[in-house]
Short mmCIF file of C-alpha atoms in Angstrom, two decimals:
data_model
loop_
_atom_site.label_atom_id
_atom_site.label_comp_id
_atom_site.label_asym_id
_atom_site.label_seq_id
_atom_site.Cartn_x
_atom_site.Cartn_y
_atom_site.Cartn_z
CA UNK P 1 -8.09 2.41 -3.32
CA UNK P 2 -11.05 0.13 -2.52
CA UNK P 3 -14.21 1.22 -3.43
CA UNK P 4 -14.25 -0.43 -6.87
CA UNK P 5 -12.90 -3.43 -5.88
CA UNK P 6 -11.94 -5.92 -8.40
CA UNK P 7 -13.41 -6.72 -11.63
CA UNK P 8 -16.80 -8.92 -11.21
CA UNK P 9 -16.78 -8.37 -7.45
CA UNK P 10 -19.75 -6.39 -6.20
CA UNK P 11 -19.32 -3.40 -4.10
CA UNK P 12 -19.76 -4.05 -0.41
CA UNK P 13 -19.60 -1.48 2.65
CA UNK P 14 -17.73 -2.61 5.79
CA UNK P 15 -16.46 -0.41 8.17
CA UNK P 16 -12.76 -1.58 8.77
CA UNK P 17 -9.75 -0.82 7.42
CA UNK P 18 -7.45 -2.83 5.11
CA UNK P 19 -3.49 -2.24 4.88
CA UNK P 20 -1.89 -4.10 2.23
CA UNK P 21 1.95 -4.11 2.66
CA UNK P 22 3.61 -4.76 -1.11
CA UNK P 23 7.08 -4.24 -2.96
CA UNK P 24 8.73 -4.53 -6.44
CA UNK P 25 10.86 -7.70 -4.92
CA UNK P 26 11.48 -9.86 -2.29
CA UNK P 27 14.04 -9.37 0.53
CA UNK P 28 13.25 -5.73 1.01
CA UNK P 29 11.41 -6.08 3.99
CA UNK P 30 7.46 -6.32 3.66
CA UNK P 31 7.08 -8.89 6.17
CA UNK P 32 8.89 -7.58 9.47
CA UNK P 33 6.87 -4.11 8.47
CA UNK P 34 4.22 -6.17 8.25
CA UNK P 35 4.55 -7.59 11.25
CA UNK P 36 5.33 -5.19 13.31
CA UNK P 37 2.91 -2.81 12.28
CA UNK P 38 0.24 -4.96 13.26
CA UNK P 39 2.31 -5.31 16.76
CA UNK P 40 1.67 -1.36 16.95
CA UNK P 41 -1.92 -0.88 15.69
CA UNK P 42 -2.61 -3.78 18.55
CA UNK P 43 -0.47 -1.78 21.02
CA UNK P 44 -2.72 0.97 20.12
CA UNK P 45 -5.66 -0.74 21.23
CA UNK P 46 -6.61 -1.55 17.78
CA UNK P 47 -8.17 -5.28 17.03
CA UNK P 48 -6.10 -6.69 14.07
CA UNK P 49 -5.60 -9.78 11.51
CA UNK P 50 -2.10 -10.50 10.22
CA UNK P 51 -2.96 -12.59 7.01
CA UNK P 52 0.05 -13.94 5.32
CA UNK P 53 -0.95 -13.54 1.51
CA UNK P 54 2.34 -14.43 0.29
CA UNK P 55 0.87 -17.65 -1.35
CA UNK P 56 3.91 -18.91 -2.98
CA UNK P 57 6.48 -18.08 0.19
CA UNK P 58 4.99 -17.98 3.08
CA UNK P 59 7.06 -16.85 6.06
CA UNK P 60 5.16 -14.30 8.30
CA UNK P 61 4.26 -16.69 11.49
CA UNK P 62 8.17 -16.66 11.33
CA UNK P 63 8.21 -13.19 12.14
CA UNK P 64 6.31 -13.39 14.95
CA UNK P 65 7.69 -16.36 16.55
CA UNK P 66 4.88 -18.46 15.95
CA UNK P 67 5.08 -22.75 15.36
CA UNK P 68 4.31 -23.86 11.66
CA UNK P 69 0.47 -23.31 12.01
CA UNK P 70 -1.94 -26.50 11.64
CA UNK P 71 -4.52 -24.40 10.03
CA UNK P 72 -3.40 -22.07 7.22
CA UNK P 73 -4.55 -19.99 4.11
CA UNK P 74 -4.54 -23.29 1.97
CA UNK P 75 -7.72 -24.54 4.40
CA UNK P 76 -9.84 -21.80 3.96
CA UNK P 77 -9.39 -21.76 0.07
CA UNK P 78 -9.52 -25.74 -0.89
CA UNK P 79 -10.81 -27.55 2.21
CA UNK P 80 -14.30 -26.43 2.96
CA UNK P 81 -13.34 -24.18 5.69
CA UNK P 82 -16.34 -21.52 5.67
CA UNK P 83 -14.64 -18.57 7.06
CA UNK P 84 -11.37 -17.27 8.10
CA UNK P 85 -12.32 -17.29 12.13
CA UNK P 86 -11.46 -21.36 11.94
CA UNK P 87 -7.87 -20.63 10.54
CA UNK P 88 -7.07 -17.75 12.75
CA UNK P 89 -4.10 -18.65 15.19
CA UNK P 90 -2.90 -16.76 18.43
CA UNK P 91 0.08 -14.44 17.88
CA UNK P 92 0.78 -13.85 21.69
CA UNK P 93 0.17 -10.07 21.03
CA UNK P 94 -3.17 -9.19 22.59
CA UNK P 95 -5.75 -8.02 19.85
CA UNK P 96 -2.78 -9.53 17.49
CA UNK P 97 -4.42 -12.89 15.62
CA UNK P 98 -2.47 -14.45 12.31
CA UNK P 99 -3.99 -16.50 9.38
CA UNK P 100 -0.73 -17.92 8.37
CA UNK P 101 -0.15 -18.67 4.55
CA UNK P 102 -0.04 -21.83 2.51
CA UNK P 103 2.72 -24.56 3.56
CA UNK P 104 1.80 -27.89 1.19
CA UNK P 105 1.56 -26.46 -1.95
CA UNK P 106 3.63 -25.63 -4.49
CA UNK P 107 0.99 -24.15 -7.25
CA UNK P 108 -0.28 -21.83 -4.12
CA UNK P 109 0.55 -18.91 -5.84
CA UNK P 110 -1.62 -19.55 -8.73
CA UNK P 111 -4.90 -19.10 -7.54
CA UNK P 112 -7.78 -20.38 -9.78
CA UNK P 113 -10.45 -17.41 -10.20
CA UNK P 114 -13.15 -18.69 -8.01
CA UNK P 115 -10.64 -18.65 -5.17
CA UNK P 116 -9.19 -15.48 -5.58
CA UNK P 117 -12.97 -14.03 -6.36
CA UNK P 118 -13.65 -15.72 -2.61
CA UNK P 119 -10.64 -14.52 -0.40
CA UNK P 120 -11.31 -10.98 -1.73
CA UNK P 121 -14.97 -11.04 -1.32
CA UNK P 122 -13.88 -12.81 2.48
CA UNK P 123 -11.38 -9.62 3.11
CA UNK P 124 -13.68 -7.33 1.65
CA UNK P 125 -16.88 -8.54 4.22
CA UNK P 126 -14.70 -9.18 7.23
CA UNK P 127 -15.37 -7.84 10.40
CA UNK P 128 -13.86 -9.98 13.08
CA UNK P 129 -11.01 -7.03 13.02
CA UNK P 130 -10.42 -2.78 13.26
CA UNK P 131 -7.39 -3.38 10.72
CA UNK P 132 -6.66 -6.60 8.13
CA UNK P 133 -3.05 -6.73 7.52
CA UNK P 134 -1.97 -8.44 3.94
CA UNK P 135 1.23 -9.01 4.29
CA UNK P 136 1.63 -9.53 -0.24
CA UNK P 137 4.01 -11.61 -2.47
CA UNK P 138 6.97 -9.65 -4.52
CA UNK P 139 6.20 -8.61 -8.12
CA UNK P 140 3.11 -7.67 -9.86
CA UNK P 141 1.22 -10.93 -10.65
CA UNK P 142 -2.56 -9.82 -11.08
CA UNK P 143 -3.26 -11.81 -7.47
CA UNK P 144 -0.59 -9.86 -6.06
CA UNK P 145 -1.90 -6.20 -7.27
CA UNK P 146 -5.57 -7.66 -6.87
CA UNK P 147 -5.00 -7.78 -3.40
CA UNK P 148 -2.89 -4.30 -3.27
CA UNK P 149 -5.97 -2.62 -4.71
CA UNK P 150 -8.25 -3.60 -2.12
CA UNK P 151 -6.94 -2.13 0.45
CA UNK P 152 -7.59 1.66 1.38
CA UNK P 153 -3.61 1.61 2.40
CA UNK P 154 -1.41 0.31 -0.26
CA UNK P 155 1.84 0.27 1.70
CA UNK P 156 4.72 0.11 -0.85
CA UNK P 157 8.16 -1.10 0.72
CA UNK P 158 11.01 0.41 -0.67
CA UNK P 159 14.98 0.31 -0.42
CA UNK P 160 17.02 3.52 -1.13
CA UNK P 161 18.89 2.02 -3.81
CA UNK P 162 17.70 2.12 -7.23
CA UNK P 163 17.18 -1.26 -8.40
CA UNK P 164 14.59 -1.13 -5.23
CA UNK P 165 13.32 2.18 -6.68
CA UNK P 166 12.93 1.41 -10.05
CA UNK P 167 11.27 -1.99 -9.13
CA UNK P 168 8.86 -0.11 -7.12
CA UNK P 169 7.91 2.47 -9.97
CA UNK P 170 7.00 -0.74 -11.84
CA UNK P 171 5.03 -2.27 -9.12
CA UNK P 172 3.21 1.21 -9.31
CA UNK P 173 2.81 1.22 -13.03
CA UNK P 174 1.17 -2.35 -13.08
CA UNK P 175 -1.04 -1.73 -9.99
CA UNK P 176 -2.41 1.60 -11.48
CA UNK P 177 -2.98 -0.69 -15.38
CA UNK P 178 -4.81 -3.25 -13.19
CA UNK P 179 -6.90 -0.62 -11.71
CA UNK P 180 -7.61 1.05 -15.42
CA UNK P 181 -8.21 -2.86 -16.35
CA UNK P 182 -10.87 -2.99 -13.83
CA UNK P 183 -12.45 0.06 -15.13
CA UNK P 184 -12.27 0.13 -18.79
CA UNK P 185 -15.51 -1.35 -19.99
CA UNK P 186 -17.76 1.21 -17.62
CA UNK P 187 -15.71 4.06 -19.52
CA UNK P 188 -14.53 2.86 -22.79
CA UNK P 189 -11.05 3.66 -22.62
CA UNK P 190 -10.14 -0.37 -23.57
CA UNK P 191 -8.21 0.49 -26.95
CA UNK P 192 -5.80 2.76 -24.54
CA UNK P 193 -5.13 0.03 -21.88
CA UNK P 194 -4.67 -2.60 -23.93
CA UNK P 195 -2.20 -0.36 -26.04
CA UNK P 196 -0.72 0.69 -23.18
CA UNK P 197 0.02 -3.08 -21.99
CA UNK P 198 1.16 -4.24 -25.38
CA UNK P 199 4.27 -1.81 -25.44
CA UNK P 200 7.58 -3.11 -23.73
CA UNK P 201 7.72 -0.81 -20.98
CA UNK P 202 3.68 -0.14 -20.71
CA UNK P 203 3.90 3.90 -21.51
CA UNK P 204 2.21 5.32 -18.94
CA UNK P 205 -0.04 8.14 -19.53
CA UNK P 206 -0.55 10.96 -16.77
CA UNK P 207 -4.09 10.50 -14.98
CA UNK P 208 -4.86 13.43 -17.36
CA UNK P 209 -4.27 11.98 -20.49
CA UNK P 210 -6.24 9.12 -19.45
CA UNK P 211 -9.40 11.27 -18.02
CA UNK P 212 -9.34 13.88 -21.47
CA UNK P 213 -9.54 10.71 -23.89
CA UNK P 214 -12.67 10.00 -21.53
CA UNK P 215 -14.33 13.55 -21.57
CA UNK P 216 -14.12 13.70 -25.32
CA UNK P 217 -16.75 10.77 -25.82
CA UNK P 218 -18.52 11.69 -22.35
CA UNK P 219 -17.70 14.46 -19.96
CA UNK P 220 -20.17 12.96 -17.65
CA UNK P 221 -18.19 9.52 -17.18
CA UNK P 222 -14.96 11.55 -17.20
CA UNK P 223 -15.99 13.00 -13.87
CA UNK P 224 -16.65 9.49 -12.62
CA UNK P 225 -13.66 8.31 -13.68
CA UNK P 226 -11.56 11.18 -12.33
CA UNK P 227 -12.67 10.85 -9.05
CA UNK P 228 -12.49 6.67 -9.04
CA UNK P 229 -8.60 7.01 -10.06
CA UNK P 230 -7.65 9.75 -7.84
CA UNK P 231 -8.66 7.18 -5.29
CA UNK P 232 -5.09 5.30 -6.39
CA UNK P 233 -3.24 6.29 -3.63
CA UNK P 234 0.36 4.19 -2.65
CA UNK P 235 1.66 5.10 0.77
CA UNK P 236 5.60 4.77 0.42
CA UNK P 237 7.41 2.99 3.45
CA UNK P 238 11.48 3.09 2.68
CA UNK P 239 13.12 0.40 4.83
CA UNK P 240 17.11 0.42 5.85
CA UNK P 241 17.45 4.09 5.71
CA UNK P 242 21.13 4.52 6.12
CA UNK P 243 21.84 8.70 5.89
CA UNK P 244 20.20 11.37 5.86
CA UNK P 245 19.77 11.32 1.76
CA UNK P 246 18.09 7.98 2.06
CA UNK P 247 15.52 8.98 4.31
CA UNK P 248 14.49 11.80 2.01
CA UNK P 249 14.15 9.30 -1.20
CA UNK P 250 10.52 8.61 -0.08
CA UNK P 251 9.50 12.29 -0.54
CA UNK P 252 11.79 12.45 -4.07
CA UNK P 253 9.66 9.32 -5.32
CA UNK P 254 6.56 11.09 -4.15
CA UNK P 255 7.55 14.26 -6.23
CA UNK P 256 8.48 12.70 -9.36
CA UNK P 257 5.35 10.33 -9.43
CA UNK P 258 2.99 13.35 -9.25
CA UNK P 259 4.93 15.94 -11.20
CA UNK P 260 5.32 12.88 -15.05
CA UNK P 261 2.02 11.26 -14.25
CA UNK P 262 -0.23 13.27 -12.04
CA UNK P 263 -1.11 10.46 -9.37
CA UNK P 264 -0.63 11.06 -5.89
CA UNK P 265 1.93 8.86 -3.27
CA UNK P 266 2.32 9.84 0.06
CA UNK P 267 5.28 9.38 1.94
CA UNK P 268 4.94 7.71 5.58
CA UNK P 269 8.34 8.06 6.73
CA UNK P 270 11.88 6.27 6.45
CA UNK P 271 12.88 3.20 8.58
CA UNK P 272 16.59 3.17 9.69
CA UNK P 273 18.65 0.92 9.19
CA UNK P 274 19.43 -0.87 12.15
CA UNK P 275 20.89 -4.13 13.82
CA UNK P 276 18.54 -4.45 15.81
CA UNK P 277 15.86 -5.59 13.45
CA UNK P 278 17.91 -8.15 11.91
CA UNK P 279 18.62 -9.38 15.20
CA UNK P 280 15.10 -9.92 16.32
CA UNK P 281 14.28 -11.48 12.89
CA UNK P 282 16.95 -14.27 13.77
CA UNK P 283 15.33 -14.84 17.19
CA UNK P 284 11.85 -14.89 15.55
CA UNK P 285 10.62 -11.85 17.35
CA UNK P 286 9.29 -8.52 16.78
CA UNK P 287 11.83 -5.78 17.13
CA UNK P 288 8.67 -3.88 18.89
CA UNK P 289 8.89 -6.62 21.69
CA UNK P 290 12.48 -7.47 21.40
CA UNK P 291 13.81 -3.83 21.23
CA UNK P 292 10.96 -1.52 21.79
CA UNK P 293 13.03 1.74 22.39
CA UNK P 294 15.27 1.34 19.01
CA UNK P 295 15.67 3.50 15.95
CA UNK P 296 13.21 1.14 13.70
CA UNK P 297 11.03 0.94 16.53
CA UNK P 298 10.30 4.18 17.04
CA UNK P 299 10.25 4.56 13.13
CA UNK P 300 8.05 1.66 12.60
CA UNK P 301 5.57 3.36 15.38
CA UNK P 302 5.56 6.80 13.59
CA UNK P 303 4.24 5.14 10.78
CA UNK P 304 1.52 3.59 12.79
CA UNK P 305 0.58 6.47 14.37
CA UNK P 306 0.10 8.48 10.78
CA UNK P 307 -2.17 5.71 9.44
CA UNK P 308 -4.60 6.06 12.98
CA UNK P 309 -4.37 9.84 11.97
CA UNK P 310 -5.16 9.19 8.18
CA UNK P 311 -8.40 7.01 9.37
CA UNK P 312 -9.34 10.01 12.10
CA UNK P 313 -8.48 8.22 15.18
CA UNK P 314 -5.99 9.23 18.11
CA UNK P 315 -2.23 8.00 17.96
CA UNK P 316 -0.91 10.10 20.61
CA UNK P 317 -2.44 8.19 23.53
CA UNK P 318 -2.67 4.91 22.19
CA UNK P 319 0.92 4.13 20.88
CA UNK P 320 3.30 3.81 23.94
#
């Protein structure tokens, strides 16, 4: 999802990976997968940043047993810090650091422009780390999907319920209008976005639709753009699987996404549902550490393992 980053930010190479971990609402989840999926990658041998993006409700050092930090997001952004190294905290975990998120302020969720424009261009250039971890607010403010879109893993979080599922086929819907928002000028297609947007429910075209309204003014950019939005790419995670039926709602979503719109999910697997997780949430651990052998353990690894085999590297021997 990242090469075109977003709008007015140059684009940049770097050679690690970014996993943003999002979700239609809160309490579904995000930040114990967050957490403990950078608890795997490091078990893997894997160097990686947990940054706790949630700016308006902060909670991942929580997760991971860590003390309300000293240094947080909030330092970086507004108090002259000049990179993220001199906010990074200790999780415990080796190759396992934390930038926790904002504590003293209550507009933290309404980043001015320059400051969003500077943590993404920070994420975007850093390589202190083999995977950055956002660990993203609920809902589908533009910080929220501006930060989704960077990432070349947008993890989704899902329940198998349907006010979960139909919350996260809006998250999807407003991500991929943020992406055509960053996009429009370079291919003229700003009359059909902004139409798009106006309308109650934001009709979503099919990536089709979308590219043949381009190739009728310019074949050449619809080629271009065809290639930049097949690059929108959400990686489903669906948390508290109960049955059998709920583990296969993941692979339903995926089917119905591509079959109406023509834009491609990919389904990473189910976690179950399992006492065990809440448990270690209450004593402000991992369940990786606190209960390495249980169901949403071994779920939670299985999804670490397929993104190391999505970015060509070796789960088998790295995940114990």
């Amino acid at each position: 999802m990242s090469p075109s980053g977003p709008a007015g930010l140059a684009r940049r190479a770097r050679a690690r990976r970014i996993i943003a971990v999002g979700g239609g609402k809160g309490g579904i989840g995000k930040s114990m997968v967050s957490a403990n999926l950078g608890v795997a990658l490091a078990q893997a041998g894997q160097k990686v940043l947990l940054v706790d993006a949630d700016l308006g409700g902060a909670n991942l050092h929580t997760c991971l047993g860590v003390g309300p930090p000293e240094a947080t997001l909030s330092d970086f952004l507004r108090r002259g810090k000049a990179n993220l190294e001199e906010v990074m905290v200790s999780t415990g975990v080796p190759g396992l650091s934390l930038i926790a998120g904002a504590q003293d302020s209550l507009d933290a969720a309404n980043l001015k422009y320059a400051q969003k424009q500077k943590l993404l261009r920070t994420l975007l250039t850093q390589t202190t780390a083999d995977y950055l971890i956002l660990d993203l607010g609920a809902g589908t403010s533009f910080n929220t999907l501006d930060f989704f879109l960077i990432a070349d893993h947008g993890l989704l979080v899902v329940l198998p319920e349907p006010t979960s599922v139909e919350n996260a086929y809006r998250f999807v819907k407003a991500a991929f209008f943020r992406k055509l928002q960053q996009t429009e000028a370079r291919y003229g297609i700003q009359d059909m976005v902004e139409g798009a947007l106006s309308t109650r429910e934001g009709a979503l075209r099919t990536l089709h639709d979308i590219v043949e309204q381009v190739r009728r003014k310019a074949p050449s950019d619809a080629e271009r753009l065809e290639r930049e939005l097949a690059a929108f790419h959400v990686r489903l995670v669906v948390n508290q699987a109960r049955t059998d039926a709920d583990e296969k709602v993941g692979a339903a979503m995926v089917s119905a996404w591509k079959k109406f719109f023509g834009i491609d999910m990919d389904d990473l697997g189910a976690l179950r549902h399992d006492d065990e997780a809440w448990r270690a949430v209450r004593k402000r651990k991992p369940v990786l550490l606190e209960r390495p052998d249980s169901p949403v353990s071994q779920g939670l690894k299985r999804i670490a393992a397929r993104i190391l085999t999505l970015d060509g590297l070796s789960p088998e021997s790295a995940i114990p």
